[in-house]
Short mmCIF file of N, CA and C in Angstrom, two decimals:
data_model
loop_
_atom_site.label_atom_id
_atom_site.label_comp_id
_atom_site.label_asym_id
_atom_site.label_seq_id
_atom_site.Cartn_x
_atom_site.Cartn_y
_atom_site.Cartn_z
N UNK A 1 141.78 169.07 73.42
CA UNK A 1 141.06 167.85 73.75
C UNK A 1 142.04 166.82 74.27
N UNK A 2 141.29 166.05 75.27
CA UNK A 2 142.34 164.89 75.88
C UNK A 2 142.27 163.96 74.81
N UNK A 3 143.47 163.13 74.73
CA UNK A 3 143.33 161.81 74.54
C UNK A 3 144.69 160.57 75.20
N UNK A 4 144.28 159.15 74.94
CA UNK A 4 144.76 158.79 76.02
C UNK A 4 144.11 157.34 76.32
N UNK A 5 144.12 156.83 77.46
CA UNK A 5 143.42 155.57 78.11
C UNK A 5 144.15 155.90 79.85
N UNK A 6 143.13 155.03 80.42
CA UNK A 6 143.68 154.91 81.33
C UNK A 6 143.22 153.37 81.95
N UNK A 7 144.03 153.03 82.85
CA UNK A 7 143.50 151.19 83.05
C UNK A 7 142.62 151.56 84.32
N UNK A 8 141.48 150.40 83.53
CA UNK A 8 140.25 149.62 84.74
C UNK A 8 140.54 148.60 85.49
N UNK A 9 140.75 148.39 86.58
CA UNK A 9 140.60 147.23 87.06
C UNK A 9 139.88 147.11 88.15
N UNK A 10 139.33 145.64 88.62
CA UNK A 10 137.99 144.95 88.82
C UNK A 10 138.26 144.26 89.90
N UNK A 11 137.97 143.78 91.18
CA UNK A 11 138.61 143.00 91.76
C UNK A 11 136.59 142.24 92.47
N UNK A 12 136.39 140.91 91.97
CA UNK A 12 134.97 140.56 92.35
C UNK A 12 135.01 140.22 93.63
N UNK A 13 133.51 140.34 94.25
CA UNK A 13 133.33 139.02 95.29
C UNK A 13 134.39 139.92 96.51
N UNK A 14 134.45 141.34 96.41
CA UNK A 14 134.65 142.04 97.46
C UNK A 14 133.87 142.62 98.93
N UNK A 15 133.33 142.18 99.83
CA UNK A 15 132.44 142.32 100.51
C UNK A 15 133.01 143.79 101.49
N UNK A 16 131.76 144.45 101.59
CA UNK A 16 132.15 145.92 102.58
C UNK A 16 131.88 146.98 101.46
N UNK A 17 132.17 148.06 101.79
CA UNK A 17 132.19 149.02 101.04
C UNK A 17 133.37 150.00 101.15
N UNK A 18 134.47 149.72 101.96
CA UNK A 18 135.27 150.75 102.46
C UNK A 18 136.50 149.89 101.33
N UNK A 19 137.08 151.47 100.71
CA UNK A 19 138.42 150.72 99.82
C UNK A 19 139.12 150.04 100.46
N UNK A 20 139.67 150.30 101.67
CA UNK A 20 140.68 149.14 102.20
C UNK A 20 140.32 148.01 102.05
N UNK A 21 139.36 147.67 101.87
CA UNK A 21 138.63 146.41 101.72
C UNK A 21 139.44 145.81 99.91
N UNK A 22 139.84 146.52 99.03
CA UNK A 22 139.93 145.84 97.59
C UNK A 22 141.61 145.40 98.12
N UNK A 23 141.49 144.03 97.37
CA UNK A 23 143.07 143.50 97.67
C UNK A 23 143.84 143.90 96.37
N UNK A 24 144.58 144.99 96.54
CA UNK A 24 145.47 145.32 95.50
C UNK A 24 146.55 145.07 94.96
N UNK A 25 147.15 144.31 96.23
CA UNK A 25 148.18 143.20 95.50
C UNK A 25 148.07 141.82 94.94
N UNK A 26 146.72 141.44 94.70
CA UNK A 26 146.35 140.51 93.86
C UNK A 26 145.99 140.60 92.38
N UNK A 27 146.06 139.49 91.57
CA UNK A 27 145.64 139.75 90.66
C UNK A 27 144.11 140.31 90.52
N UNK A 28 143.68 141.27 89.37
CA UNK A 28 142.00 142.02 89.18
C UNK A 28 141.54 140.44 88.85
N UNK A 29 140.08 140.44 89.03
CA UNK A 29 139.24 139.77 87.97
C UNK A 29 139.24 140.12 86.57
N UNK A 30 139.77 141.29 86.46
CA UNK A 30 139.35 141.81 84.89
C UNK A 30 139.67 143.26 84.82
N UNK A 31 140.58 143.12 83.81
CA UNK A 31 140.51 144.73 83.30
C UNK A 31 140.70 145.18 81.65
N UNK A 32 140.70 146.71 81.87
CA UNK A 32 140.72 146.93 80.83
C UNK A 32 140.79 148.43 80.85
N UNK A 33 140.72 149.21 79.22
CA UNK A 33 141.66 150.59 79.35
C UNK A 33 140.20 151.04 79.02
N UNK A 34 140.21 152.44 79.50
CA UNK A 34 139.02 153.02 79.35
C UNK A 34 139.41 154.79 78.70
N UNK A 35 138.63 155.13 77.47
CA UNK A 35 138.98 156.73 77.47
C UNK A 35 138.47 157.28 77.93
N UNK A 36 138.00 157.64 78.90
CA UNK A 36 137.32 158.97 79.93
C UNK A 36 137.55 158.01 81.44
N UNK A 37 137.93 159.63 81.80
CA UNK A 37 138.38 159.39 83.52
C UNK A 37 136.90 159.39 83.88
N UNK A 38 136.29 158.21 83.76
CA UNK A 38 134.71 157.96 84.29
C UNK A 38 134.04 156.55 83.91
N UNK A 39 133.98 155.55 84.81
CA UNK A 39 133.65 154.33 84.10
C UNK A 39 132.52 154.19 84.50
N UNK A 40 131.50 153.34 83.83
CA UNK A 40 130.27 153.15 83.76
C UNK A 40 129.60 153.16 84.66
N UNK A 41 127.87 153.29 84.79
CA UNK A 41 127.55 152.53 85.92
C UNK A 41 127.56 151.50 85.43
N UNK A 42 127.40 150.45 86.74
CA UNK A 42 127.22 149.21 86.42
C UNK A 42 126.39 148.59 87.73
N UNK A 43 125.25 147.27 87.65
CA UNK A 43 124.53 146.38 88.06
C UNK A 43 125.44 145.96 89.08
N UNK A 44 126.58 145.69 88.99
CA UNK A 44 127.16 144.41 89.74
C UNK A 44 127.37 145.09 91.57
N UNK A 45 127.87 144.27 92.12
CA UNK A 45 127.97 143.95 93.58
C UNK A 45 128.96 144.15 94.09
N UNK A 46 129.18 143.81 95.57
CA UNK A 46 130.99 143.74 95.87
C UNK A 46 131.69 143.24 95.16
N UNK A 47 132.28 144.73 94.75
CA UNK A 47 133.44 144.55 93.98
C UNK A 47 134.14 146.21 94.41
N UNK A 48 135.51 146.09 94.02
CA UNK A 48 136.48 147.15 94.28
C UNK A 48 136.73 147.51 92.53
N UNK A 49 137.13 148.38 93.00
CA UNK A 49 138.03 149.12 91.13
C UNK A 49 139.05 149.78 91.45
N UNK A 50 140.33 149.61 90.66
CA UNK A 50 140.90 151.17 90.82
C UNK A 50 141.03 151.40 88.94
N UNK A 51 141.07 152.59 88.72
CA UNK A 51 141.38 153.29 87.32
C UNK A 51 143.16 154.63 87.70
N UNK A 52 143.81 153.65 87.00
CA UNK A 52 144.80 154.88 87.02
C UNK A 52 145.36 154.87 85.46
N UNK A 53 146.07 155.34 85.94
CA UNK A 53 147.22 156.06 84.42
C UNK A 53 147.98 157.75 84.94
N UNK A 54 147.89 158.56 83.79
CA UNK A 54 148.72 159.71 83.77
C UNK A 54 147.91 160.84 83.72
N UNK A 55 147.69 162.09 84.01
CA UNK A 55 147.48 163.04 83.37
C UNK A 55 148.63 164.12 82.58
N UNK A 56 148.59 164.99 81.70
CA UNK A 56 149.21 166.05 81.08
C UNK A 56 148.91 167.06 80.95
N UNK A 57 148.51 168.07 82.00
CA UNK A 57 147.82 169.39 82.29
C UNK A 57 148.38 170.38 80.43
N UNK A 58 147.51 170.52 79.67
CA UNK A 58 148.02 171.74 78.76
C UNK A 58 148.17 172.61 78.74
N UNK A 59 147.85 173.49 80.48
CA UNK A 59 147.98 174.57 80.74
C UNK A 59 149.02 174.39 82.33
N UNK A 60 149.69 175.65 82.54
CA UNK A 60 150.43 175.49 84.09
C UNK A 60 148.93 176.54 84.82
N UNK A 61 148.62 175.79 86.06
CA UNK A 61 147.71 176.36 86.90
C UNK A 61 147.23 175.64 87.71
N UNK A 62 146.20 176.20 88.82
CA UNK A 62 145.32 175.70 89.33
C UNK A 62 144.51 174.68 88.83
N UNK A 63 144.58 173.76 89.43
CA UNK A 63 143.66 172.38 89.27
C UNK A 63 142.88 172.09 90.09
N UNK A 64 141.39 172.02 90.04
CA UNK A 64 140.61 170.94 91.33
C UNK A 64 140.16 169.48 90.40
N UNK A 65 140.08 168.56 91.48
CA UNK A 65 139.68 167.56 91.11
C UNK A 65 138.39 167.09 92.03
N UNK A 66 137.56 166.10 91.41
CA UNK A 66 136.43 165.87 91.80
C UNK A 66 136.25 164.48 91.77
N UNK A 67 135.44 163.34 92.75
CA UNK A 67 135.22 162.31 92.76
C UNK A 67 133.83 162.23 93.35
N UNK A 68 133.16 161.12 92.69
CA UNK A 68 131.42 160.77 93.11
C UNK A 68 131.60 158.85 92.96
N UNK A 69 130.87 158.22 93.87
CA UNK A 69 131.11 156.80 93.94
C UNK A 69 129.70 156.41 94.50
N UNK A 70 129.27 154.95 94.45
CA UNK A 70 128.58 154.18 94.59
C UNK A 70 129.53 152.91 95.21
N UNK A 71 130.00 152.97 96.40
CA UNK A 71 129.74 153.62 97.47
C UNK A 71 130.85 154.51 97.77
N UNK A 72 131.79 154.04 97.75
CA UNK A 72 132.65 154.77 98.33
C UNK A 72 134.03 154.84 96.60
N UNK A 73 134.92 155.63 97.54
CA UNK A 73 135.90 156.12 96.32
C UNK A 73 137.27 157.01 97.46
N UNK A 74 138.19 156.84 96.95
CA UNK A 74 139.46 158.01 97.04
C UNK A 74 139.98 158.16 95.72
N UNK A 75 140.19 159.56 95.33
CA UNK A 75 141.04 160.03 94.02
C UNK A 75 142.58 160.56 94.66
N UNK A 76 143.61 160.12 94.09
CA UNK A 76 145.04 160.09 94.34
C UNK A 76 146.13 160.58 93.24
N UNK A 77 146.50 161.68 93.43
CA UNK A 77 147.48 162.42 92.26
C UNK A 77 148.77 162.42 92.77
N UNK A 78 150.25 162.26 92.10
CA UNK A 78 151.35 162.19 92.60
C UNK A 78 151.66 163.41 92.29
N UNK A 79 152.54 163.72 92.73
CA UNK A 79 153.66 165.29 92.57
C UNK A 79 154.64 164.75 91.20
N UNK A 80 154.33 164.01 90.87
CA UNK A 80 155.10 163.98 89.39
C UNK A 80 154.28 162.66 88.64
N UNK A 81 155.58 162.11 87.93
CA UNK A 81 154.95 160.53 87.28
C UNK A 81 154.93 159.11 88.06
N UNK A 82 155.60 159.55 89.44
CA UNK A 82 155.98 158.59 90.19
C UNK A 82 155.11 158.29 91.12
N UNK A 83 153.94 156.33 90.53
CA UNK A 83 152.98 156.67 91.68
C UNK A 83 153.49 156.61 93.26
N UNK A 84 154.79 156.36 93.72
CA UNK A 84 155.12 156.18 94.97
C UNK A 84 154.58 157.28 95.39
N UNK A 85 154.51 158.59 94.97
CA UNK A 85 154.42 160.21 95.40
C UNK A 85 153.14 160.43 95.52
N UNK A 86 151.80 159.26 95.19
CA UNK A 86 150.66 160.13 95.19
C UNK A 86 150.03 160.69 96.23
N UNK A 87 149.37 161.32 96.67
CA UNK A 87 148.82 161.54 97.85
C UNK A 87 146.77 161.68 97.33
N UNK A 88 146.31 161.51 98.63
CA UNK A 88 144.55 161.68 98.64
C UNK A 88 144.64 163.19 98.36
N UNK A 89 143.54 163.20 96.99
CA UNK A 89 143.17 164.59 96.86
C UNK A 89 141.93 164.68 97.43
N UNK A 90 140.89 163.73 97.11
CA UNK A 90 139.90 164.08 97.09
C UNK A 90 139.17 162.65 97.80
N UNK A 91 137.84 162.34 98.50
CA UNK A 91 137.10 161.14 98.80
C UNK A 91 135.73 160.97 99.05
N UNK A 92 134.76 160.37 98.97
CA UNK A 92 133.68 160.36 98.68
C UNK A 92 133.44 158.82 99.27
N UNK A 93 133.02 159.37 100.44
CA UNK A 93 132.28 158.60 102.18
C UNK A 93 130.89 157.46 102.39
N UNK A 94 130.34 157.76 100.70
CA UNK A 94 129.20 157.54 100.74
C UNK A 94 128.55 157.68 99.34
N UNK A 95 127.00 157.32 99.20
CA UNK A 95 127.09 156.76 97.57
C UNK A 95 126.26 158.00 97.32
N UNK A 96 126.64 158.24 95.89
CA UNK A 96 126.26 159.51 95.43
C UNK A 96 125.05 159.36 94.58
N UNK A 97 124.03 160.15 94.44
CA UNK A 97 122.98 160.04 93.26
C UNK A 97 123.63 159.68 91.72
N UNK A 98 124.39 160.14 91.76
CA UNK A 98 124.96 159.38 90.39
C UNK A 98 126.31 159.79 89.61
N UNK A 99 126.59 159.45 88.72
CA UNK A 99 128.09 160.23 88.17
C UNK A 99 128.32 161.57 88.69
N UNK A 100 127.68 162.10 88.04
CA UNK A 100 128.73 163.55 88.39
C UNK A 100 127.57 164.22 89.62
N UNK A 101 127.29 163.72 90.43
CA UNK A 101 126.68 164.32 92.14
C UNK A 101 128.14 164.67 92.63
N UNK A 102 128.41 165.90 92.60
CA UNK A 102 129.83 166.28 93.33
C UNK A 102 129.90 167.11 94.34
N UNK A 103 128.42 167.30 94.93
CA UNK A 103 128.33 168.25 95.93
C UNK A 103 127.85 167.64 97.19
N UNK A 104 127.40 166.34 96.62
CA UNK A 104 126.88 165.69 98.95
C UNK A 104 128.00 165.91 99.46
N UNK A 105 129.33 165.74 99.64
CA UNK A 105 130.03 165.79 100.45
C UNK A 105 131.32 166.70 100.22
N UNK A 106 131.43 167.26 101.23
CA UNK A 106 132.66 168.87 100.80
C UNK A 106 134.21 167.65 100.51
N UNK A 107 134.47 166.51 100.56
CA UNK A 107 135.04 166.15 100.97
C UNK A 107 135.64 165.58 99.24
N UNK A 108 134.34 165.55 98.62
CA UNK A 108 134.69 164.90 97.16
C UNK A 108 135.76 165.94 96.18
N UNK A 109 135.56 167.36 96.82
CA UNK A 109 136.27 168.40 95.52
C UNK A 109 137.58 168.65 96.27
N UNK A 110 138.94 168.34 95.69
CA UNK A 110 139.87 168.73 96.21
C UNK A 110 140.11 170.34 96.38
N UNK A 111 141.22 170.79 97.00
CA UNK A 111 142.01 171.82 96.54
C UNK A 111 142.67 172.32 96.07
N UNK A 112 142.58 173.34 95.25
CA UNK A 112 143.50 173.65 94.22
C UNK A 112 145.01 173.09 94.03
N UNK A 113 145.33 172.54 92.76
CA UNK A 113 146.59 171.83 93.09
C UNK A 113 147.30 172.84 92.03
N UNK A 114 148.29 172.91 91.92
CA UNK A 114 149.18 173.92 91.02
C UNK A 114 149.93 172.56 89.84
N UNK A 115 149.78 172.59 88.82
CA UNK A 115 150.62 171.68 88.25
C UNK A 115 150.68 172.58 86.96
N UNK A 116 152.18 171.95 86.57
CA UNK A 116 153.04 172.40 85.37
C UNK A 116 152.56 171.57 83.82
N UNK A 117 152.58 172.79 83.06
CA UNK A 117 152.39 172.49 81.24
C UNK A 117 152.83 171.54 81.13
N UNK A 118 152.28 170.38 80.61
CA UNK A 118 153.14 168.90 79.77
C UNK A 118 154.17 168.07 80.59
N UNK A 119 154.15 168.47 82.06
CA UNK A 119 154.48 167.64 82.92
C UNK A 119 153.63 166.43 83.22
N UNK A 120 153.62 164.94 83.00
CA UNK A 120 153.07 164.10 83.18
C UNK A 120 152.71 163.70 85.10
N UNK A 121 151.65 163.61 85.23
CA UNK A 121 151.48 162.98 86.77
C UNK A 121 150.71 161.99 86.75
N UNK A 122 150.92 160.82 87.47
CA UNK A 122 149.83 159.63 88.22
C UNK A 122 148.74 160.08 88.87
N UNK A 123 147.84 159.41 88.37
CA UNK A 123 146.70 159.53 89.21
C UNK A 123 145.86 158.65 89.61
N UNK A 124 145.16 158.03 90.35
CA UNK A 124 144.80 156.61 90.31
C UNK A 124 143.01 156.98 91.17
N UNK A 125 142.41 155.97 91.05
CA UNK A 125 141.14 156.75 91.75
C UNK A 125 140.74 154.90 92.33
N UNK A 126 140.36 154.79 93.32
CA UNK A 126 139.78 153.70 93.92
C UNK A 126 138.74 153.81 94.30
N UNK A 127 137.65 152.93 93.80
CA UNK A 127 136.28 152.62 94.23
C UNK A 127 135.68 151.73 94.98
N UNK A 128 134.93 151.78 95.82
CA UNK A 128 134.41 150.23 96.57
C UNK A 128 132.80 150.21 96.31
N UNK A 129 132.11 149.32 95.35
CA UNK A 129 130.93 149.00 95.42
C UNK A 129 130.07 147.85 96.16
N UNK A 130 129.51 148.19 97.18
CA UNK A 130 129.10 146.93 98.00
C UNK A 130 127.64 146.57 97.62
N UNK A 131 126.44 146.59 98.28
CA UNK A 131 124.98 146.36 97.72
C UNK A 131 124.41 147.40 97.47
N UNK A 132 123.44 147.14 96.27
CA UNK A 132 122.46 147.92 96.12
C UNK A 132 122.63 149.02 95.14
#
């Protein structure tokens, strides 16, 4: 079983729906640590998120990863602990029926990534929620 946190953050009063749109070198409106790589739905409006922290694979193998957004989203894993290294695994173009809808777009499930036992990696996932 995992355990862990990983940080939420909030950025309000973001208009668009495309992540480039969240200003990430500003301070969030608000955050906070969340235990599951999955944060709520929520009511609110333009606004951006990103959620990162670490993972610790307990096994060495094949990994896919998966992302679903309202509206949009990129999920980002580094080649180690260093987020300078992360790269796009996975992205999601458009708003999904709901949490775990992981099949509208081929684009949301990465490809197999190979990572090592109890090696720590970054991972960070960015969201853009615009109307509706």
């Amino acid at each position: 079983a995992g355990t862990g946190s990983l940080l939420r953050e909030q950025w309000d009063n973001v208009s668009g729906t495309s992540v480039a749109t969240i200003p990430l070198t500003t301070t969030p409106s608000s955050s906070a640590t969340i235990a599951q790589f999955e944060a709520s739905t929520s009511p609110a409006v333009n606004y951006g998120a990103r959620l990162r922290g670490y993972i610790c694979p307990p096994l060495s193998g094949a990994y896919s990863f998966w992302v679903s957004a309202d509206d949009t989203a990129e999920l980002w894993l580094s080649t180690d602990a260093d987020p300078t290294h992360k790269v796009r695994l996975a992205t999601c173009q458009g708003w999904t029926s709901g949490p775990h809808d992981f099949s509208r777009f081929a684009a949301q499930q990465s490809a197999p990534v190979t990572l090592t036992a109890g090696q720590k990696y970054y991972v960070e996932v960015l969201h853009k929620q615009g109307w509706g």
